[in-house]
Amino acid sequence: MHYHQSFLLCCVSLLFSVSNQHPLKKRSISGPVISVNFPDPAIIQDPVDNSWYAFSSGSAGKNVPVARSTDFSTWNVIEGFDAVPQLGKWSTGANVWAPDVVQLADGTFVLYYSAVSTQDPAHHCIGAATSKTAKGPYTALDNSIACLTSQGGAIDPAGFADSDGRQYVVYKIDGNSIGPGGNCGNGNGPNLVDTPIMLQEVSTRDGFTLIGSPLPILHRGDADGPLVEAPSLVRVPNAQAQGGWMYILFFSSNCYSGSLYDTSYAVSVNGIRNGGQPYAKAGKALLVTGTQGLYAPGGLDVSVEGGKVVFHADKGTTSDVRQMYTGTISVSGQVMENVKTRSEYQSIAAQYATAKKEAERRKTEKIKAPGEGEAKDANRFKSSHLATVIFFSWIFGLHVVGIYFFTRGFLLTRLVLDRKSECLHPPLAIASHRQGSYVHGCWYPKSFDKAVVVIIDALRYDFTVPYGDPPRHFHNALTVLHETALASPHDAFLLPFIADPPTTTLQRLKGLTTGTLPTFIDAGSNFAGTAIEEDNLIDQLRLANKTLVHLGDDTWQSLFPGYFNANLSHPYDSFNVWDLHTVDNGVTEHLLPLLSPANVTQWDFIIAHYLGVDHAGHRYGPDHSAMAAKLHQMDEVLRKVIGSLDESTLLVVMGDHGMDAKGDHGGESDDEVEAALWMYSKKGIFGRSQREFIYPPNTAKNRPVGQIDLVPTLSLLLGMPIPFNNLGAPIEEAFIGRSGEKWSRMASASALTGAQIHNYQHEYAIARGFDANTTSLPQSLWNEANKVWKHSLTSREPDMALFRVASLSFSRYQRETLKVCRSLWARFDIPSMLHGIEILSLALVALLVLVRYLPGDAGEAIPALLPKLLIGSFAGVVVGGLGGIVIPELSVVDGCALGLVGGGISGYVPWLWKRMRGRSPLPGSLWGYLAFILTISQSIGFASNSYTIWEDEIMLFFLSTFAILALSSSLRQLTPADRVLGVYQSFLFLTLTRLASLSRLCREEQMPFCRSTYYASATSSTSATWQLLIPYALAIILPNIIRSYYYGTRSYEGSAVFWIGFAFRLGLLGSAIYWTIDAADDGDWLSLDQGKLKAARIIIAQTVLGLAFAAGTTTFLWASPCVRVETIPSSGAGANSTADAKPKAVTILGYANVHGSRYFLLFSDFVLAVILLQKPMGGGATGLLVWQILALLEIVDTNDLSQTAIGPIVLGVLGSFYFFKTGHQATLSSIQWDSAFVPLKTIRYPWSPLFVIMNTFGAQILTVIAVPLLVLWKQPPKKQGLLGDVVKAMATHVSYYAVINLATTMWAGWLRRHLMLYRIFSPRFMTGAAVLLVVDLAGILVALGGFRWNLISISEIFGWP
């Protein structure tokens, strides 16, 4: 590939449509060679003396002016000479346009021209004239050869001789002359008139007798503005084309009097008629305004042999004088190479150096750049970019509003009743006890005066039982609970303690203190923040004037602000999951002294919340020596606590939840909800109702109790009222007595609990307006239990069997009520969910319209749309806000949110409708269909739980499919260079996909068909020792890989050498050292203080992040383009050469990829940060992602896919695929919370959440930042329309995630009663929503912002396109 001296002219894919590879890198353009008005030039070489003649449209009083050159360099207009002094009788003689000359086989020269017709003076027709010499004069025919006045007339004829000797004329139907008005008569409204290019066969004998009917071979498209015109047809040999020839049709588009006027081309490989189909247009123009300072270049004509071209461009910025320029090219089937001309070397290096120096001076002195046009172009771009950012911000707002409304209706809610239980008003009278006294017990005889509740966070039940085959590190480490329960069954009991998901600590603590089921949203009149305002055990203790002490996890302080004694309580930060000891040591340090006889009178209720076990699980996983050490520590602490207790104190040890095999928890698996509960007292009042129950259950599946059962149990044992909202039942072992036969005590506890539940159920039904049928079954069970209870009380002798029946009856009532409440609180707000789906759908439509229907440059269309959108949105917010004030059922916030959507869409729809009418929404190419299929098939698949579970494997299949199709397409490229490059990159893409698939983190539902490789084992959260080699390999290989792609375009120059070759590599090395130190700390490899290791680790991490975001961003912001100018001295230059000696050649290395090579520096900044925040395996996967993105850029380039949707969609699929390959799943438990502490010692906002986001969604962040690279890669400085192309690519990419989010949202709503809703569908919906919002923000702030800075920086050097 001749990246620096060649222009890849055209390439037709036999599979897909047309393509063009790269714009002209360094053109052989001379001129102006004719400085006077000489528009629409045509050339022919005189076979007699080899001189050149050029003919132009009528000017200076001549019908067809003529110029001559003997060397194609110096041109002179022949004064007083008119090639066609007398026009044909069919013409009025006015406005002769665009002549062209061909030579027939017999030596006759034929000149075609267009002029005003006498038949219809409003339109042109085409005529012909003949001569025996190339110069002329020519004798005009009396009759025209093509008119078509009903279609607007015919202009711009050009002759062409095919390889078989047949003669043709191509011309334009002047449809814009009958257009709706506006730009060139055809710019107003959606119904623009076509201006097709026609192919007409003529006689080889005379060159003007028509043979057959004309065939349209090109049509005007949206990107062409009002017209296509000025055709010129050539043929070049191509072995793969039909008949061995490829046909290239040059043409101009847009209005000749404006800056958008350009020269483009289209091709056919299926013969001159292209099988009756239009020629396929290239995606990029050949000559545009700004090309070497040209303005509105057009009217290009190619010599017969295809080696020379002439064209016109405006003098200055006015079309009144269109000057002629020349160029010398070599046209083959693929490459148009520059041939050295006299003007090639002229001041390229000097212009570059001067422009760069001038730009730096303007930056330093803060003065405006000279040239009104440059400033205008800069301001136009900045305003268009700002409009683009505002539009995507509006889309982000729609996404937020849509997700908000759906989430509000989808996530379970319950009404929080503000009633509180009172000591003086028990729900049921007990004759054997004097109720209403805190001293003896409010409702039930008090058993204990004090209580110590020890919460060992994430204490899974199997951590407490000495069983296990094979043995694990967590077995036989915490043995005291099982030992005492077995040895002293009257003092202690151990049971599985089942949590209700979600198993987040905050939700679990709410359940443990209120006795009610957790939901995602608790709606109540007193709901504020995270504080628990509903009735709860802690509040009841405070009302009884008990002194409450809290030690450990500071979540308690948020839930119960001001409840705990400030002098005795010691909260600790709960989020530093890498710190295993600070919280635990602090709790123990303050707990044991409080239990001493000297201090026992200072408190009544202690909560000691240990976090070390949970943090060890998050950091290492449960099956690790660190977990064993932590459990041993807890065992020692508990033994000391037991020894310090008196008989009046109850000790409760429990876990708030469990953990999965990796140490995470969210509630998706049994291991995450199976905690342990152990109660101990020296009073010896506990018992078992059956002898075999003396033995603690071997597994959590036997004899479990719910966590909400702790609330009524503790309340009654401590003599407190049961909280009003409680739904739990008393635990049998605590009330059955030593003998296991005190059913009267058990029945009393069950009756009180049942009565309280009955009161709550009654009040809730009234508040919600439920009918009697809703609670009919629990009511009948209540009546039955109450009847048995009363009967047991009235019997003459206490009948334990009757009390047992009563107790069991109340238990049945409690379980059924709990079941009913679960179903009631699983009621979804369907209207709110539908509103959310509607809004997300509208946002998606807005994006798709931007991609599919916007004509021309989307970057210029958005500013026209924006005022309507903003006015509509503002009006909608005002109206919605007023509606929220007036309508009681509508809040102001909801009203404003709905108004934002409705108003914005109402401003969008009329503008949208005009552009959608008559346009097909279907993709325009096979690649477009592939992008559509990839997106839609994935979205449909989310309706299946098995598809969702195996989503990572589906992504692997999609990427492999794309790679194979790209490989097939590359094999069909026309040049060997493109074939080799395309095939290599496609095969590389496929190989990297398979290699990345080796990194796996299996979810529970994939077992046993999946083997995790991300960590050292399936039960570990640490990396294997061999995985530590990955970051070092990455530091060696990845910079070299990136450099190789820079070498491909000679762009490894300037800042790229420093950043990629040194700074980026240094950062990767720092990341490798960081993870080595981390592993050494985890494995105790070094006999160094852990505090020092941690400090060193944090310093390294902060240095790497500083290198990425401080040094890297600075490099990107202030770096010059990655180019270098080389000059080759002329052969005569020597010691005696003058300073004015001309160089032989000038080359700007990196010119071909100046946009892409510079923007990649920004992308690499985030790559470095994301790699640091990933585990070693995740860092390696991220490196593969970077390599695949580079391969994708080459595939898109060699296969001409930059104008299709496939590039942005494949980037989206890559982001989804590598989300799984970096150790994540669509589950809460897979979140790697420890990433928040990679560069920090403790939680710091907003940095800690940002680090977790970058770890979790790093792949999606990198792919959205890479979207502009699809447009910028291998683009020269002054390429036009870059903003519009970036806008469409970004909209396509965001649309992919928007479709995924909409699909997961709809399926979660549809499957809201599915058994796997909260294990599979709900987490996938939340993942999709989070990814969409992250991609939106990263795209707006980083991708679009970086593109803006990149283009401005390059344009300040090379000028604005």
PDB file of C-alpha atoms in Angstrom, residues 1242-1346:
ATOM      1  CA  THR A1242     -10.144   3.937  51.949  1.00  0.00           C
ATOM      2  CA  ILE A1243     -13.339   5.044  50.263  1.00  0.00           C
ATOM      3  CA  ARG A1244     -13.111   8.445  48.606  1.00  0.00           C
ATOM      4  CA  TYR A1245     -15.905   9.960  46.597  1.00  0.00           C
ATOM      5  CA  PRO A1246     -16.246  10.217  43.682  1.00  0.00           C
ATOM      6  CA  TRP A1247     -13.060   8.288  42.901  1.00  0.00           C
ATOM      7  CA  SER A1248     -13.903   4.949  44.461  1.00  0.00           C
ATOM      8  CA  PRO A1249     -17.181   4.506  42.541  1.00  0.00           C
ATOM      9  CA  LEU A1250     -15.438   5.656  39.352  1.00  0.00           C
ATOM     10  CA  PHE A1251     -12.753   2.994  39.760  1.00  0.00           C
ATOM     11  CA  VAL A1252     -15.407   0.308  40.257  1.00  0.00           C
ATOM     12  CA  ILE A1253     -17.217   1.535  37.126  1.00  0.00           C
ATOM     13  CA  MET A1254     -13.999   1.499  35.102  1.00  0.00           C
ATOM     14  CA  ASN A1255     -13.286  -2.023  36.304  1.00  0.00           C
ATOM     15  CA  THR A1256     -16.793  -3.314  35.668  1.00  0.00           C
ATOM     16  CA  PHE A1257     -17.520  -1.543  32.385  1.00  0.00           C
ATOM     17  CA  GLY A1258     -13.961  -0.996  31.197  1.00  0.00           C
ATOM     18  CA  ALA A1259     -14.530  -2.927  27.961  1.00  0.00           C
ATOM     19  CA  GLN A1260     -17.614  -0.896  27.040  1.00  0.00           C
ATOM     20  CA  ILE A1261     -15.844   2.352  27.928  1.00  0.00           C
ATOM     21  CA  LEU A1262     -12.894   1.514  25.691  1.00  0.00           C
ATOM     22  CA  THR A1263     -15.056   0.475  22.756  1.00  0.00           C
ATOM     23  CA  VAL A1264     -17.153   3.643  22.832  1.00  0.00           C
ATOM     24  CA  ILE A1265     -13.982   5.749  22.999  1.00  0.00           C
ATOM     25  CA  ALA A1266     -12.744   3.810  19.957  1.00  0.00           C
ATOM     26  CA  VAL A1267     -15.824   4.653  17.871  1.00  0.00           C
ATOM     27  CA  PRO A1268     -14.312   7.835  16.334  1.00  0.00           C
ATOM     28  CA  LEU A1269     -11.321   5.739  15.249  1.00  0.00           C
ATOM     29  CA  LEU A1270     -13.609   3.930  12.781  1.00  0.00           C
ATOM     30  CA  VAL A1271     -13.990   7.272  11.009  1.00  0.00           C
ATOM     31  CA  LEU A1272     -10.585   8.841  11.662  1.00  0.00           C
ATOM     32  CA  TRP A1273      -8.327   5.868  10.923  1.00  0.00           C
ATOM     33  CA  LYS A1274      -6.253   6.480   7.785  1.00  0.00           C
ATOM     34  CA  GLN A1275      -7.774   9.859   7.051  1.00  0.00           C
ATOM     35  CA  PRO A1276      -5.730  12.835   5.813  1.00  0.00           C
ATOM     36  CA  PRO A1277      -5.903  16.242   7.528  1.00  0.00           C
ATOM     37  CA  LYS A1278      -8.480  17.995   5.391  1.00  0.00           C
ATOM     38  CA  LYS A1279     -11.021  15.233   4.980  1.00  0.00           C
ATOM     39  CA  GLN A1280     -14.489  16.743   4.914  1.00  0.00           C
ATOM     40  CA  GLY A1281     -17.552  15.509   6.773  1.00  0.00           C
ATOM     41  CA  LEU A1282     -15.672  13.897   9.657  1.00  0.00           C
ATOM     42  CA  LEU A1283     -18.041  15.279  12.289  1.00  0.00           C
ATOM     43  CA  GLY A1284     -21.071  13.905  10.478  1.00  0.00           C
ATOM     44  CA  ASP A1285     -19.432  10.501  10.075  1.00  0.00           C
ATOM     45  CA  VAL A1286     -18.461  10.406  13.756  1.00  0.00           C
ATOM     46  CA  VAL A1287     -21.995  11.413  14.755  1.00  0.00           C
ATOM     47  CA  LYS A1288     -23.506   8.575  12.726  1.00  0.00           C
ATOM     48  CA  ALA A1289     -20.973   6.050  14.015  1.00  0.00           C
ATOM     49  CA  MET A1290     -21.576   7.148  17.608  1.00  0.00           C
ATOM     50  CA  ALA A1291     -25.345   7.028  17.162  1.00  0.00           C
ATOM     51  CA  THR A1292     -25.060   3.530  15.672  1.00  0.00           C
ATOM     52  CA  HIS A1293     -22.896   2.338  18.564  1.00  0.00           C
ATOM     53  CA  VAL A1294     -25.171   3.802  21.227  1.00  0.00           C
ATOM     54  CA  SER A1295     -28.165   2.342  19.370  1.00  0.00           C
ATOM     55  CA  TYR A1296     -26.697  -1.135  19.842  1.00  0.00           C
ATOM     56  CA  TYR A1297     -26.650  -0.724  23.611  1.00  0.00           C
ATOM     57  CA  ALA A1298     -30.027   1.047  23.514  1.00  0.00           C
ATOM     58  CA  VAL A1299     -31.556  -1.944  21.733  1.00  0.00           C
ATOM     59  CA  ILE A1300     -30.004  -4.328  24.260  1.00  0.00           C
ATOM     60  CA  ASN A1301     -31.276  -2.233  27.156  1.00  0.00           C
ATOM     61  CA  LEU A1302     -34.748  -1.947  25.648  1.00  0.00           C
ATOM     62  CA  ALA A1303     -34.869  -5.696  25.059  1.00  0.00           C
ATOM     63  CA  THR A1304     -33.719  -6.632  28.562  1.00  0.00           C
ATOM     64  CA  THR A1305     -36.151  -4.085  29.970  1.00  0.00           C
ATOM     65  CA  MET A1306     -39.085  -5.439  27.999  1.00  0.00           C
ATOM     66  CA  TRP A1307     -38.262  -9.064  28.752  1.00  0.00           C
ATOM     67  CA  ALA A1308     -37.791  -8.344  32.466  1.00  0.00           C
ATOM     68  CA  GLY A1309     -41.210  -6.693  32.480  1.00  0.00           C
ATOM     69  CA  TRP A1310     -42.838  -9.483  30.485  1.00  0.00           C
ATOM     70  CA  LEU A1311     -41.231 -12.227  32.602  1.00  0.00           C
ATOM     71  CA  ARG A1312     -41.833 -10.451  35.906  1.00  0.00           C
ATOM     72  CA  ARG A1313     -43.488 -13.581  37.337  1.00  0.00           C
ATOM     73  CA  HIS A1314     -40.776 -15.905  36.077  1.00  0.00           C
ATOM     74  CA  LEU A1315     -39.082 -18.099  38.640  1.00  0.00           C
ATOM     75  CA  MET A1316     -35.670 -16.822  37.516  1.00  0.00           C
ATOM     76  CA  LEU A1317     -36.607 -13.134  37.508  1.00  0.00           C
ATOM     77  CA  TYR A1318     -34.293 -12.063  40.313  1.00  0.00           C
ATOM     78  CA  ARG A1319     -31.548 -14.509  39.484  1.00  0.00           C
ATOM     79  CA  ILE A1320     -31.294 -13.877  35.743  1.00  0.00           C
ATOM     80  CA  PHE A1321     -33.631 -11.382  34.113  1.00  0.00           C
ATOM     81  CA  SER A1322     -33.590  -8.597  36.687  1.00  0.00           C
ATOM     82  CA  PRO A1323     -29.763  -8.505  37.017  1.00  0.00           C
ATOM     83  CA  ARG A1324     -29.462  -8.508  33.214  1.00  0.00           C
ATOM     84  CA  PHE A1325     -31.867  -5.594  32.976  1.00  0.00           C
ATOM     85  CA  MET A1326     -29.904  -3.654  35.585  1.00  0.00           C
ATOM     86  CA  THR A1327     -26.646  -4.460  33.801  1.00  0.00           C
ATOM     87  CA  GLY A1328     -28.060  -3.304  30.476  1.00  0.00           C
ATOM     88  CA  ALA A1329     -29.323  -0.056  31.976  1.00  0.00           C
ATOM     89  CA  ALA A1330     -26.015   0.668  33.714  1.00  0.00           C
ATOM     90  CA  VAL A1331     -24.001  -0.097  30.570  1.00  0.00           C
ATOM     91  CA  LEU A1332     -26.182   2.193  28.450  1.00  0.00           C
ATOM     92  CA  LEU A1333     -25.769   5.137  30.810  1.00  0.00           C
ATOM     93  CA  VAL A1334     -22.018   4.586  31.125  1.00  0.00           C
ATOM     94  CA  VAL A1335     -21.644   4.375  27.338  1.00  0.00           C
ATOM     95  CA  ASP A1336     -23.718   7.546  26.925  1.00  0.00           C
ATOM     96  CA  LEU A1337     -21.526   9.503  29.314  1.00  0.00           C
ATOM     97  CA  ALA A1338     -18.222   8.114  28.033  1.00  0.00           C
ATOM     98  CA  GLY A1339     -19.287   8.812  24.468  1.00  0.00           C
ATOM     99  CA  ILE A1340     -20.258  12.411  25.226  1.00  0.00           C
ATOM    100  CA  LEU A1341     -17.441  13.364  27.578  1.00  0.00           C
ATOM    101  CA  VAL A1342     -14.516  11.400  26.162  1.00  0.00           C
ATOM    102  CA  ALA A1343     -15.209  10.287  22.580  1.00  0.00           C
ATOM    103  CA  LEU A1344     -16.952  13.405  21.278  1.00  0.00           C
ATOM    104  CA  GLY A1345     -14.835  15.703  23.433  1.00  0.00           C
ATOM    105  CA  GLY A1346     -11.620  14.024  22.323  1.00  0.00           C
TER     106      GLY A1346
END
